[in-house]
mmCIF file of C-alpha atoms in Angstrom:
data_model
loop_
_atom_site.group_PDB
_atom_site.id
_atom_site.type_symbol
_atom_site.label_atom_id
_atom_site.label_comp_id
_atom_site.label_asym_id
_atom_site.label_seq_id
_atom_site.Cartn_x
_atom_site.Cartn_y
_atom_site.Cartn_z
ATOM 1 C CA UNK O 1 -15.404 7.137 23.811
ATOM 2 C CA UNK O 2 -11.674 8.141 24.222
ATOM 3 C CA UNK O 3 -11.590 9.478 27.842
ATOM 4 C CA UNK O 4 -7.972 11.039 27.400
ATOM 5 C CA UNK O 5 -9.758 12.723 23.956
ATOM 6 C CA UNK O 6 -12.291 14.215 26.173
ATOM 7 C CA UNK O 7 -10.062 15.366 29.313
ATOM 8 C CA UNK O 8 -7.759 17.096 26.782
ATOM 9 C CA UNK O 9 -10.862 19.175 25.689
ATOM 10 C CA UNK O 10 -12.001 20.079 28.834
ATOM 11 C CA UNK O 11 -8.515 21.226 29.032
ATOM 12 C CA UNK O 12 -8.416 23.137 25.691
ATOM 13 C CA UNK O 13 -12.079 24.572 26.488
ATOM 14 C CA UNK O 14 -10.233 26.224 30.067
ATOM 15 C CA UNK O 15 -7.515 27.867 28.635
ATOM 16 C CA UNK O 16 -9.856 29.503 25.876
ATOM 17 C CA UNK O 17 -12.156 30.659 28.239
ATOM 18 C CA UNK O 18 -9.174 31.563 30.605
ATOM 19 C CA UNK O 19 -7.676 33.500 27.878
ATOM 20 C CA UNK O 20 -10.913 35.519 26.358
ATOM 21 C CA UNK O 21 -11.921 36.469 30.009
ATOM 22 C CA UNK O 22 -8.172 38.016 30.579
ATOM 23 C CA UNK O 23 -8.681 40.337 27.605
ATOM 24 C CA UNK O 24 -12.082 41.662 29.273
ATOM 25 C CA UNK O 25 -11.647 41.119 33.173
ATOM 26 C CA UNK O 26 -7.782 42.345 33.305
ATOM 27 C CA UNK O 27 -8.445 46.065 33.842
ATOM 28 C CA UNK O 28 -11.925 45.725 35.805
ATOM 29 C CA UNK O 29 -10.324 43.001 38.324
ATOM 30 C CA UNK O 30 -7.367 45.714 39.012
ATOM 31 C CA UNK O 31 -9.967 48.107 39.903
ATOM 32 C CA UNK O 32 -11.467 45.742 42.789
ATOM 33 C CA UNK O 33 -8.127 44.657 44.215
ATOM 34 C CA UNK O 34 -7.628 48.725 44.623
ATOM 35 C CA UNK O 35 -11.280 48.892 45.439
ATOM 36 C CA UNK O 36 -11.147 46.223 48.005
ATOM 37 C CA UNK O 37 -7.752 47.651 49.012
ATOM 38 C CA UNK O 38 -8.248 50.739 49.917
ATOM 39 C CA UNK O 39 -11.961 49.695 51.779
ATOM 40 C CA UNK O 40 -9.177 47.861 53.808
ATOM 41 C CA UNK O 41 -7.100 50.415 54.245
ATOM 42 C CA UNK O 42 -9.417 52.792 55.965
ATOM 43 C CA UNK O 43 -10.555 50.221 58.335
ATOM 44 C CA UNK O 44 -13.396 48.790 56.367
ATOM 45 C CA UNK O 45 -13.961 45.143 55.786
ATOM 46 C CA UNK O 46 -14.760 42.792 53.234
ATOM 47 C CA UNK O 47 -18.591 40.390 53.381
ATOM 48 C CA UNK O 48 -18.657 37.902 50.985
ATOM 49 C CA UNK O 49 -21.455 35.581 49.678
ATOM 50 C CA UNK O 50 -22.216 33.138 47.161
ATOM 51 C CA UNK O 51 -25.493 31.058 45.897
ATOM 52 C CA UNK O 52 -25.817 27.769 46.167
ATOM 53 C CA UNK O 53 -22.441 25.995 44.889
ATOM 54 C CA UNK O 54 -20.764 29.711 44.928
ATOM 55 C CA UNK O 55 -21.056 29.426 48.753
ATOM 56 C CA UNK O 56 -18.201 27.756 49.335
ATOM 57 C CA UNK O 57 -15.967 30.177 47.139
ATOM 58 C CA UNK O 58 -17.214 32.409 49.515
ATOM 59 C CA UNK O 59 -15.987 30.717 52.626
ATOM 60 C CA UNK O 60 -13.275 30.456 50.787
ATOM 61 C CA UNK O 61 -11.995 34.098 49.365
ATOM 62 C CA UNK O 62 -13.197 34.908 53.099
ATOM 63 C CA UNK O 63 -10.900 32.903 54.599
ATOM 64 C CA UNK O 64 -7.812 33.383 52.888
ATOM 65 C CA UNK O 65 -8.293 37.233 53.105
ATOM 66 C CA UNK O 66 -8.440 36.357 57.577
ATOM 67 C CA UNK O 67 -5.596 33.545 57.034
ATOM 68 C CA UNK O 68 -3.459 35.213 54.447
ATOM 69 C CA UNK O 69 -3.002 33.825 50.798
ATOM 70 C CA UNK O 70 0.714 33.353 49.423
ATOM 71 C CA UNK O 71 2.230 35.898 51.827
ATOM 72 C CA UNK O 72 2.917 36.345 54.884
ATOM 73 C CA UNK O 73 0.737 39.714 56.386
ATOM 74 C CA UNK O 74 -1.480 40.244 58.801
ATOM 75 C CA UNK O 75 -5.192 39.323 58.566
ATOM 76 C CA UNK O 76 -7.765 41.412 56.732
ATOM 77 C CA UNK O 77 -11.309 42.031 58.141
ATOM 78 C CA UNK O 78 -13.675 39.719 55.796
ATOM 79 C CA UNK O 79 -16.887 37.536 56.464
ATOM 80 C CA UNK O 80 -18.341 34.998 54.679
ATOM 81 C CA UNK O 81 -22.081 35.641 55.061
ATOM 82 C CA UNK O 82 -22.754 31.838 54.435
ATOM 83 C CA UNK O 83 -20.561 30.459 57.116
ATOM 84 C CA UNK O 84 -22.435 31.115 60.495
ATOM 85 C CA UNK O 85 -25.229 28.100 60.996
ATOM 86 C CA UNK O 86 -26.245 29.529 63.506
ATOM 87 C CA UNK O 87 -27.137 32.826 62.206
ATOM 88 C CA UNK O 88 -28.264 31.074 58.853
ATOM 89 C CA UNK O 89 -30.727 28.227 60.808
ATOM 90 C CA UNK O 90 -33.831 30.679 61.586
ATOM 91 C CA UNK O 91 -33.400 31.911 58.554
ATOM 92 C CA UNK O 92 -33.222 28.869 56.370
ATOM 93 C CA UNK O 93 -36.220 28.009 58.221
ATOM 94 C CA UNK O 94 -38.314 30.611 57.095
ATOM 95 C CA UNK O 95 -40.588 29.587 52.985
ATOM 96 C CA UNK O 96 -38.855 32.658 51.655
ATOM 97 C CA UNK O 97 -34.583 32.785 52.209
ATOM 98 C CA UNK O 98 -34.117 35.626 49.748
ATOM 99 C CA UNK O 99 -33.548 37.811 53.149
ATOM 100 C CA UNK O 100 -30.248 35.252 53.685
ATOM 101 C CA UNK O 101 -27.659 37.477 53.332
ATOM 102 C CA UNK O 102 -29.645 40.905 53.241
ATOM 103 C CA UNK O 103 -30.457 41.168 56.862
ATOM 104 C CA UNK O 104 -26.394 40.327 57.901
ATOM 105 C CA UNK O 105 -25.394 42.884 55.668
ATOM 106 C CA UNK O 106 -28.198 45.160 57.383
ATOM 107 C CA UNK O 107 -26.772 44.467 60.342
ATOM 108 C CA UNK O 108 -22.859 43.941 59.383
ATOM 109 C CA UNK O 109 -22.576 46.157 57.015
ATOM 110 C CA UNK O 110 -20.881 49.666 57.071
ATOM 111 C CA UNK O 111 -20.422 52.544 54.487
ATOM 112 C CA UNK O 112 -16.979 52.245 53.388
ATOM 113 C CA UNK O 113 -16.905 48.222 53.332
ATOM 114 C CA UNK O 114 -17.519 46.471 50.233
ATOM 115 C CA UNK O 115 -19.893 43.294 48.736
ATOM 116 C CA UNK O 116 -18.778 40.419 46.649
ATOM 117 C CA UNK O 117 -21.289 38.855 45.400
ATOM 118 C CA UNK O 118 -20.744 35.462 43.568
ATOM 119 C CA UNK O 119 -23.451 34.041 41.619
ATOM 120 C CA UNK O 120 -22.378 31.005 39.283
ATOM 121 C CA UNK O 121 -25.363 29.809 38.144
ATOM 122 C CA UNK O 122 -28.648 31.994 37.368
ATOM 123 C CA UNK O 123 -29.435 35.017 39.343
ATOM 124 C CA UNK O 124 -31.026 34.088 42.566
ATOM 125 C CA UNK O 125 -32.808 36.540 44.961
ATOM 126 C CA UNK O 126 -30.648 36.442 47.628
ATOM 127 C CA UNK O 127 -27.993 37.419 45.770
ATOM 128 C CA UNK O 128 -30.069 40.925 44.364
ATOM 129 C CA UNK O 129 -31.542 41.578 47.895
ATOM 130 C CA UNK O 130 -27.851 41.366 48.976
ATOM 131 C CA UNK O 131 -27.149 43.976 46.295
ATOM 132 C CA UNK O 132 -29.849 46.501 47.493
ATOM 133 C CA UNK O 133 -29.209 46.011 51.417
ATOM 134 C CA UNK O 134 -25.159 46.834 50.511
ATOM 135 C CA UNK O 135 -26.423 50.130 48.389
ATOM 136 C CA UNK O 136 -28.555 50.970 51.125
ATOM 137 C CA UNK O 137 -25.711 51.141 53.847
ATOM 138 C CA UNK O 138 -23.729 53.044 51.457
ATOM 139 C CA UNK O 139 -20.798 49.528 50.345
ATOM 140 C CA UNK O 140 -19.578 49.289 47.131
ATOM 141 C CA UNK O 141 -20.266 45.891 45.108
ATOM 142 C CA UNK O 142 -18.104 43.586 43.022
ATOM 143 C CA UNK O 143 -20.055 41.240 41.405
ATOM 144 C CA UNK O 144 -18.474 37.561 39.799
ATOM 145 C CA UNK O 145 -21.237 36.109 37.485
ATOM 146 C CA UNK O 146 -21.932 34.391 33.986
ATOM 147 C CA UNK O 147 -22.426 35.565 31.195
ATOM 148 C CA UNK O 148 -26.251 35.750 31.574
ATOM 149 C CA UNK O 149 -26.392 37.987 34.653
ATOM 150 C CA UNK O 150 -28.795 40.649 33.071
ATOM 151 C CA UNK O 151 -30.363 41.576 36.090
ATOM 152 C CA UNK O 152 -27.627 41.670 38.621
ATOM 153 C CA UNK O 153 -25.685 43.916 36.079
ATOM 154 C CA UNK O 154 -28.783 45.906 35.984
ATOM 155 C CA UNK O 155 -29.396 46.464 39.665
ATOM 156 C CA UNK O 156 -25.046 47.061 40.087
ATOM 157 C CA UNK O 157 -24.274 50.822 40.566
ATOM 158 C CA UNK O 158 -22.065 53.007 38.710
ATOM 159 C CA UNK O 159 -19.444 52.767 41.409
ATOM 160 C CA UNK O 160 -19.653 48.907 41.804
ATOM 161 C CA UNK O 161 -17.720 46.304 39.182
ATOM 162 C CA UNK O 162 -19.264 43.513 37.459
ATOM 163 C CA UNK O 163 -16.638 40.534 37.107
ATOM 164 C CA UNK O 164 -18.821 38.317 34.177
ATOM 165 C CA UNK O 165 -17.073 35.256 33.138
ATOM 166 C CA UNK O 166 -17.460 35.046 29.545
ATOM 167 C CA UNK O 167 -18.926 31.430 29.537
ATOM 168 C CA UNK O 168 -22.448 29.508 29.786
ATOM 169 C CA UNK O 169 -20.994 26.124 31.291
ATOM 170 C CA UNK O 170 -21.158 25.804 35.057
ATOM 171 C CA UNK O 171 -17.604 24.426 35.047
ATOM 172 C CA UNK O 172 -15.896 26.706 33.019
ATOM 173 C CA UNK O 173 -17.881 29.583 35.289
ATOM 174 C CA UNK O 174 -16.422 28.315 38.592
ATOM 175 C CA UNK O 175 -13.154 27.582 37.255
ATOM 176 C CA UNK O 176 -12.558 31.591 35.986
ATOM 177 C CA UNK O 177 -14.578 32.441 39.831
ATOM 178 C CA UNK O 178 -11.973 30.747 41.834
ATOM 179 C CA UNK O 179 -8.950 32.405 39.173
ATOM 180 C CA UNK O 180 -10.404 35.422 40.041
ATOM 181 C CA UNK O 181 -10.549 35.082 43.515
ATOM 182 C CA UNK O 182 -6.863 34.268 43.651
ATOM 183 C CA UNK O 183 -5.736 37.659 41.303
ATOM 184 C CA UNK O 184 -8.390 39.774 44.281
ATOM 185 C CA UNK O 185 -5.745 37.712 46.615
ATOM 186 C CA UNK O 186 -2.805 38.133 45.042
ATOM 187 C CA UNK O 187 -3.234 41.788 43.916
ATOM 188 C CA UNK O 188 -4.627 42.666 47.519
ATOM 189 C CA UNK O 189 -1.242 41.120 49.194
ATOM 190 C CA UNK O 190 1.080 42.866 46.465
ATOM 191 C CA UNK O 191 -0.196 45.978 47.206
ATOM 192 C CA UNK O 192 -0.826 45.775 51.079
ATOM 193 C CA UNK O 193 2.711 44.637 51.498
ATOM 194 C CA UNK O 194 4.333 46.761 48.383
ATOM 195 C CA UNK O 195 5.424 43.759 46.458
ATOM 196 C CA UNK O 196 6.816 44.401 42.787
ATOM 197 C CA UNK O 197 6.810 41.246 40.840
#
């Protein structure tokens, strides 16, 4: 096995997948940095969360919209709905956790703020009862999944965006997740803070 052979496809595989997601994502990621931006704007705020490995994206986008990204501003109102233990413990506890981020956005949640959801891998419960708890206190969604996201897609309203990497592989999913996460960022800042280029 030539190890360099196979790092240079992993490589090649990225940049495909990087490039074929750019011609489908470009316009609908604008839309949820303006989505996301004006929710901001008019005092609303931003709860994120993410299954299983997605989590820590969560944390993540959370924290860099509190701590700033590339630019210096002020910090945005966001929450990563996986990051509290001790909110999380009593209900990790209970047989079924599909309620995990449901009953913070029940109880967090505002019309006017917004949802993103990011499920990597398959299309847990959680991640759909976080869906219906946002609709039912009136907050947009923007959803980052796979490909194969049929019924988070399904249960997304006509008002909410669905960000779908077009790939199957785990990696290649997470890797387009976390560029995505950086253009919400990015696009967020430049138009917060009027930026140009």
């Amino acid at each position: 096995m030539n190890l360099i052979d196979r790092v240079s496809r992993q490589f090649e595989d990225n940049m495909r997948t990087a490039l074929e997601a750019l011609e489908m994502l470009a316009a609908p990621i604008a839309g949820a940095v303006e989505l996301i931006t004006a929710s901001l704007l008019e005092n609303g705020k931003v709860l994120v969360c993410g299954a299983a490995g997605s989590a820590g994206d969560a944390r993540r986008f959370a924290a860099q919209l509190v701590n700033g990204f590339e630019l210096e501003r002020p910090s945005l109102a966001a929450m990563a709905l996986s990051a509290d233990a001790s909110t999380l413990a009593p209900i990790a506890g209970e047989p079924d956790t599909s309620t995990l981020f449901a009953r913070q956005i029940e109880v967090f949640g505002h019309p006017g703020d917004v949802l993103v959801a990011i499920a990597a891998n398959g299309e847990p419960m959680r991640i759909l009862d976080a869906i219906g708890a946002a609709h039912e206190r009136d907050m947009r969604v923007i959803a980052l999944t796979g490909a194969d996201a049929g019924r988070i897609a399904a249960r997304l309203g006509p008002a909410d965006i669905h960000l779908a990497a077009p790939a199957d592989r785990s990696a290649r999913i997470q890797e387009l997740h976390l560029l995505i996460l950086h253009c919400l960022c990015d696009g967020i800042d430049c138009l917060l803070l009027g930026v140009e280029d």
